[in-house]
CSV table of C-alpha atoms and ligand atoms in Angstrom, one decimal:
chain,number,residue,atom,x,y,z
A,1,MET,CA,158.8,87.9,33.2
A,2,ASP,CA,158.9,91.4,34.6
A,3,VAL,CA,160.4,91.7,38.0
A,4,ALA,CA,157.2,93.0,39.6
A,5,THR,CA,155.3,89.9,38.5
A,6,ASN,CA,158.1,87.7,39.9
A,7,LEU,CA,158.1,89.6,43.1
A,8,GLU,CA,154.3,89.2,43.5
A,9,ARG,CA,154.7,85.4,43.2
A,10,ILE,CA,157.6,85.4,45.7
A,11,ASN,CA,155.5,87.5,48.1
A,12,GLN,CA,152.7,85.0,47.8
A,13,ASN,CA,155.1,82.1,48.6
A,14,ILE,CA,156.4,84.1,51.6
A,15,ARG,CA,152.9,84.6,52.9
A,16,GLN,CA,152.1,80.9,52.4
A,17,ALA,CA,155.4,79.7,54.1
A,18,CYS,CA,154.7,82.1,57.0
A,19,GLU,CA,151.1,80.8,57.3
A,20,ASN,CA,152.5,77.2,57.4
A,21,SER,CA,154.8,78.1,60.2
A,22,GLY,CA,152.9,80.7,62.2
A,23,ARG,CA,155.2,83.5,61.3
A,24,ASN,CA,154.7,87.1,60.3
A,25,PRO,CA,155.7,88.0,56.7
A,26,ALA,CA,157.0,91.3,58.1
A,27,GLU,CA,159.8,89.4,59.6
A,28,ILE,CA,161.2,88.5,56.2
A,29,THR,CA,163.6,90.6,54.3
A,30,VAL,CA,164.0,89.8,50.6
A,31,ILE,CA,167.4,90.5,49.2
A,32,GLY,CA,167.4,90.8,45.5
A,33,VAL,CA,170.5,89.1,44.1
A,34,THR,CA,171.5,90.9,41.0
A,35,LYS,CA,174.8,89.2,40.2
A,36,TYR,CA,173.7,87.7,36.9
A,37,VAL,CA,171.9,90.7,35.5
A,38,THR,CA,172.3,94.1,34.0
A,39,ILE,CA,172.1,97.4,35.8
A,40,GLU,CA,168.7,98.0,34.0
A,41,ARG,CA,167.3,94.8,35.4
A,42,ALA,CA,168.6,95.7,38.9
A,43,LYS,CA,166.8,99.1,38.6
A,44,GLU,CA,163.7,97.2,37.6
A,45,ALA,CA,163.9,95.4,40.9
A,46,ILE,CA,164.1,98.7,42.7
A,47,ASN,CA,161.1,100.0,40.9
A,48,ALA,CA,159.2,96.9,41.8
A,49,GLY,CA,159.8,97.7,45.4
A,50,ILE,CA,162.9,95.8,46.3
A,51,THR,CA,165.0,97.8,48.8
A,52,ASN,CA,167.8,95.4,49.5
A,53,LEU,CA,170.3,94.2,46.8
A,54,GLY,CA,172.9,91.5,47.1
A,55,GLU,CA,176.1,91.0,45.1
A,56,ASN,CA,178.7,88.3,45.5
A,57,ARG,CA,181.6,90.0,43.8
A,58,LEU,CA,183.3,93.3,44.2
A,59,GLU,CA,183.2,94.1,40.5
A,60,GLY,CA,179.5,93.5,40.3
A,61,LEU,CA,178.8,95.5,43.3
A,62,LEU,CA,180.8,98.5,42.1
A,63,ALA,CA,179.2,98.5,38.6
A,64,LYS,CA,175.7,98.6,40.0
A,65,TYR,CA,176.5,100.8,43.0
A,66,GLU,CA,177.6,103.6,40.8
A,67,TYR,CA,174.0,103.8,39.3
A,68,ILE,CA,171.8,102.7,42.2
A,69,GLN,CA,173.7,103.6,45.4
A,70,ASP,CA,171.3,105.2,47.9
A,71,ASP,CA,168.2,103.6,46.3
A,72,ALA,CA,169.0,100.3,48.0
A,73,SER,CA,170.7,98.8,51.0
A,74,TRP,CA,173.7,96.7,49.8
A,75,HIS,CA,174.5,93.2,51.0
A,76,PHE,CA,177.7,91.5,50.2
A,77,ILE,CA,176.9,87.9,50.0
A,78,GLY,CA,179.9,86.2,48.4
A,79,THR,CA,183.4,85.2,49.5
A,80,LEU,CA,185.2,88.4,50.4
A,81,GLN,CA,189.0,88.5,49.9
A,82,SER,CA,190.7,90.5,52.6
A,83,ARG,CA,192.5,92.7,50.1
A,84,LYS,CA,189.2,93.8,48.6
A,85,VAL,CA,187.7,94.9,52.0
A,86,LYS,CA,188.9,98.4,51.6
A,87,ASP,CA,186.9,98.8,48.3
A,88,VAL,CA,183.6,97.5,49.6
A,89,ILE,CA,183.5,98.6,53.2
A,90,ASP,CA,182.1,102.1,52.6
A,91,LYS,CA,179.5,100.9,50.2
A,92,VAL,CA,177.9,97.8,51.8
A,93,ASP,CA,175.5,97.9,54.7
A,94,VAL,CA,175.7,94.2,55.6
A,95,ILE,CA,178.2,91.5,55.0
A,96,HIS,CA,176.8,87.9,54.9
A,97,SER,CA,180.0,86.1,54.4
A,98,LEU,CA,182.2,86.5,57.5
A,99,ASP,CA,184.0,83.2,57.5
A,100,ARG,CA,187.4,83.6,59.0
A,101,MET,CA,189.3,85.6,61.6
A,102,SER,CA,191.7,87.2,59.1
A,103,LEU,CA,188.7,88.8,57.4
A,104,ALA,CA,187.2,90.0,60.7
A,105,LYS,CA,190.6,91.6,61.4
A,106,GLU,CA,190.7,93.4,58.1
A,107,LEU,CA,187.0,94.5,58.3
A,108,ASN,CA,187.7,95.8,61.8
A,109,LYS,CA,190.7,97.8,60.7
A,110,ARG,CA,189.2,99.3,57.5
A,111,SER,CA,185.8,100.3,58.9
A,112,SER,CA,185.2,103.5,60.7
A,113,ARG,CA,181.9,102.2,62.2
A,114,PRO,CA,180.6,98.9,63.5
A,115,VAL,CA,179.7,96.7,60.5
A,116,ASP,CA,176.7,94.4,60.5
A,117,CYS,CA,177.9,90.9,59.7
A,118,PHE,CA,176.4,87.5,59.3
A,119,VAL,CA,178.8,84.7,60.2
A,120,GLN,CA,178.7,82.2,57.4
A,121,VAL,CA,178.4,78.6,58.6
A,122,ASN,CA,179.1,75.6,56.5
A,123,VAL,CA,176.3,73.5,58.0
A,124,SER,CA,176.3,70.8,55.2
A,125,GLY,CA,180.0,70.2,55.6
A,126,GLU,CA,180.5,70.2,51.8
A,127,GLU,CA,184.1,70.8,51.0
A,128,SER,CA,183.2,73.2,48.2
A,129,LYS,CA,181.3,75.5,50.6
A,130,HIS,CA,182.9,78.4,52.5
A,131,GLY,CA,182.0,79.0,56.1
A,132,ILE,CA,182.9,78.1,59.7
A,133,GLY,CA,182.2,74.5,60.7
A,134,ALA,CA,179.0,74.3,62.8
A,135,ASP,CA,181.0,72.9,65.7
A,136,ASP,CA,183.4,75.9,65.7
A,137,ALA,CA,180.8,78.7,65.2
A,138,VAL,CA,180.1,79.6,68.8
A,139,SER,CA,183.8,79.9,69.8
A,140,PHE,CA,184.6,81.8,66.6
A,141,ILE,CA,181.9,84.3,67.4
A,142,LYS,CA,183.1,84.7,71.0
A,143,GLU,CA,186.5,85.5,69.7
A,144,LEU,CA,185.2,88.3,67.5
A,145,LYS,CA,184.8,90.3,70.7
A,146,GLN,CA,188.3,91.6,70.2
A,147,TYR,CA,187.1,93.5,67.1
A,148,PRO,CA,184.9,96.4,68.1
A,149,ASN,CA,183.8,97.2,64.5
A,150,ILE,CA,182.3,93.7,64.0
A,151,GLN,CA,178.7,93.3,65.0
A,152,VAL,CA,177.3,89.8,64.5
A,153,VAL,CA,173.7,90.3,63.5
A,154,GLY,CA,173.1,86.7,62.5
A,155,LEU,CA,174.1,83.5,60.9
A,156,MET,CA,174.2,82.7,57.1
A,157,THR,CA,174.3,79.5,55.3
A,158,MET,CA,174.1,78.2,51.7
A,159,ALA,CA,172.4,74.8,51.4
A,160,PRO,CA,173.4,72.5,48.6
A,161,HIS,CA,171.5,72.8,45.3
A,162,ILE,CA,169.4,69.7,45.6
A,163,ASP,CA,165.7,68.9,45.8
A,164,ASP,CA,165.7,66.7,48.9
A,165,GLU,CA,163.4,68.7,51.1
A,166,ALA,CA,164.0,66.8,54.3
A,167,TYR,CA,167.8,67.3,53.9
A,168,LEU,CA,167.4,71.0,53.3
A,169,ARG,CA,165.0,71.4,56.2
A,170,ASN,CA,167.6,69.7,58.4
A,171,ILE,CA,170.3,72.1,57.3
A,172,PHE,CA,168.2,75.1,58.1
A,173,ARG,CA,167.1,73.7,61.4
A,174,LYS,CA,170.7,73.2,62.4
A,175,LEU,CA,171.5,76.9,61.6
A,176,ALA,CA,168.5,78.0,63.6
A,177,SER,CA,169.5,76.0,66.6
A,178,LEU,CA,173.1,77.4,66.3
A,179,ARG,CA,171.6,80.8,66.4
A,180,GLU,CA,169.9,79.9,69.7
A,181,ALA,CA,173.3,78.7,71.0
A,182,VAL,CA,174.9,82.0,70.1
A,183,LYS,CA,172.0,84.1,71.6
A,184,ALA,CA,172.3,82.1,74.8
A,185,GLU,CA,175.8,83.4,75.2
A,186,GLN,CA,174.3,87.0,75.5
A,187,LEU,CA,177.3,88.5,73.8
A,188,GLN,CA,177.1,92.3,73.4
A,189,HIS,CA,178.9,92.1,70.0
A,190,ALA,CA,176.7,89.3,68.8
A,191,PRO,CA,173.0,89.8,69.3
A,192,CYS,CA,172.5,87.3,66.4
A,193,ASN,CA,168.9,87.8,65.8
A,194,TYR,CA,168.8,87.0,62.2
A,195,LEU,CA,169.1,84.0,59.9
A,196,SER,CA,170.2,84.6,56.3
A,197,MET,CA,169.2,81.4,54.5
A,198,GLY,CA,167.1,80.4,51.5
A,199,MET,CA,167.6,81.1,47.8
A,200,THR,CA,165.4,80.5,44.8
A,201,ASN,CA,165.5,76.7,45.2
A,202,ASP,CA,164.7,76.5,48.9
A,203,TYR,CA,163.5,79.8,50.3
A,204,LYS,CA,160.0,78.5,51.2
A,205,ILE,CA,161.6,75.7,53.4
A,206,ALA,CA,164.1,78.2,54.8
A,207,ILE,CA,161.2,80.5,55.9
A,208,GLU,CA,159.4,77.7,57.5
A,209,GLU,CA,162.5,77.0,59.5
A,210,GLY,CA,163.0,80.6,60.6
A,211,ALA,CA,164.8,82.5,57.9
A,212,THR,CA,164.7,86.3,58.3
A,213,HIS,CA,166.7,87.2,55.2
A,214,ILE,CA,166.2,85.3,52.0
A,215,ARG,CA,168.6,85.9,49.1
A,216,ILE,CA,166.7,85.6,45.8
A,217,GLY,CA,168.3,85.8,42.4
A,218,SER,CA,166.8,83.7,39.6
A,219,ALA,CA,163.2,83.7,40.8
A,220,LEU,CA,163.2,87.5,41.0
A,221,VAL,CA,165.3,88.9,38.2
A,222,GLY,CA,165.8,86.0,35.9
A,223,PRO,CA,165.1,84.8,33.3
A,224,GLN,CA,164.7,88.0,31.4
B,301,LIG,C1,173.7,83.6,43.7
B,301,LIG,C2,173.5,83.6,45.2
B,301,LIG,C3,172.2,83.6,45.7
B,301,LIG,C4,170.9,83.7,44.8
B,301,LIG,O1,170.8,82.5,44.1
B,301,LIG,P1,169.5,82.1,43.3
B,301,LIG,O2,169.5,80.6,43.3
B,301,LIG,O3,169.6,82.6,41.9
B,301,LIG,O4,168.3,82.6,44.0
B,301,LIG,C5,172.0,83.7,47.0
B,301,LIG,N1,173.1,83.6,47.9
B,301,LIG,C6,174.3,83.6,47.4
B,301,LIG,C7,175.5,83.6,48.4
B,301,LIG,C8,174.6,83.6,46.1
B,301,LIG,O5,175.8,83.6,45.6
């Protein structure tokens, strides 16, 4: 399928999920995840109207950034090793995977401006998943105050790849309520207005539960 057709279907689903939950589709940002595809396919996404691209590895980001750069806002969505921060910091607009203090320290040091970050939370508690434990998220975010170049714009989670809708819904609800807990702290460095949750498998549910940023790979750019 061409990306434009895929995007039209995704937009329909977004409208439907918003209708189901009394939300405005304008609140939803679609991040096109291009990690599995070629530069050409990523460009096709841009031509279809995608303005936000996500990559989960430094190498993938650099390869596409060289050709696409200013045509998109760039989101780093994967685990970020501290030693690679210096190579991505000037290229990415948003980091979705702030999951430890040592990374915050490095981002703070290497950036010349405040960086928009999502704090990644491991809501499901799966050992294979990165992220701060849900119980530790608020205190972690409070501690980030010491780093003036870290701006916590929201929370991010990855749900397990399963089809149990009730289970997924519960994960997204937990992240949404955690956002409320952070907002209640009224921290200047953590307005925390956004929720980055929902991928190909589960974005409709995520939107119904409050997602503002959905990260879509397969449904948008694959299969070619
Ligand atoms: C790959 C990836 C996505 C997109 O996955 P799809 O299931 O292909 O939509 C979203 N978020 C993260 C963090 C990813 O690594």
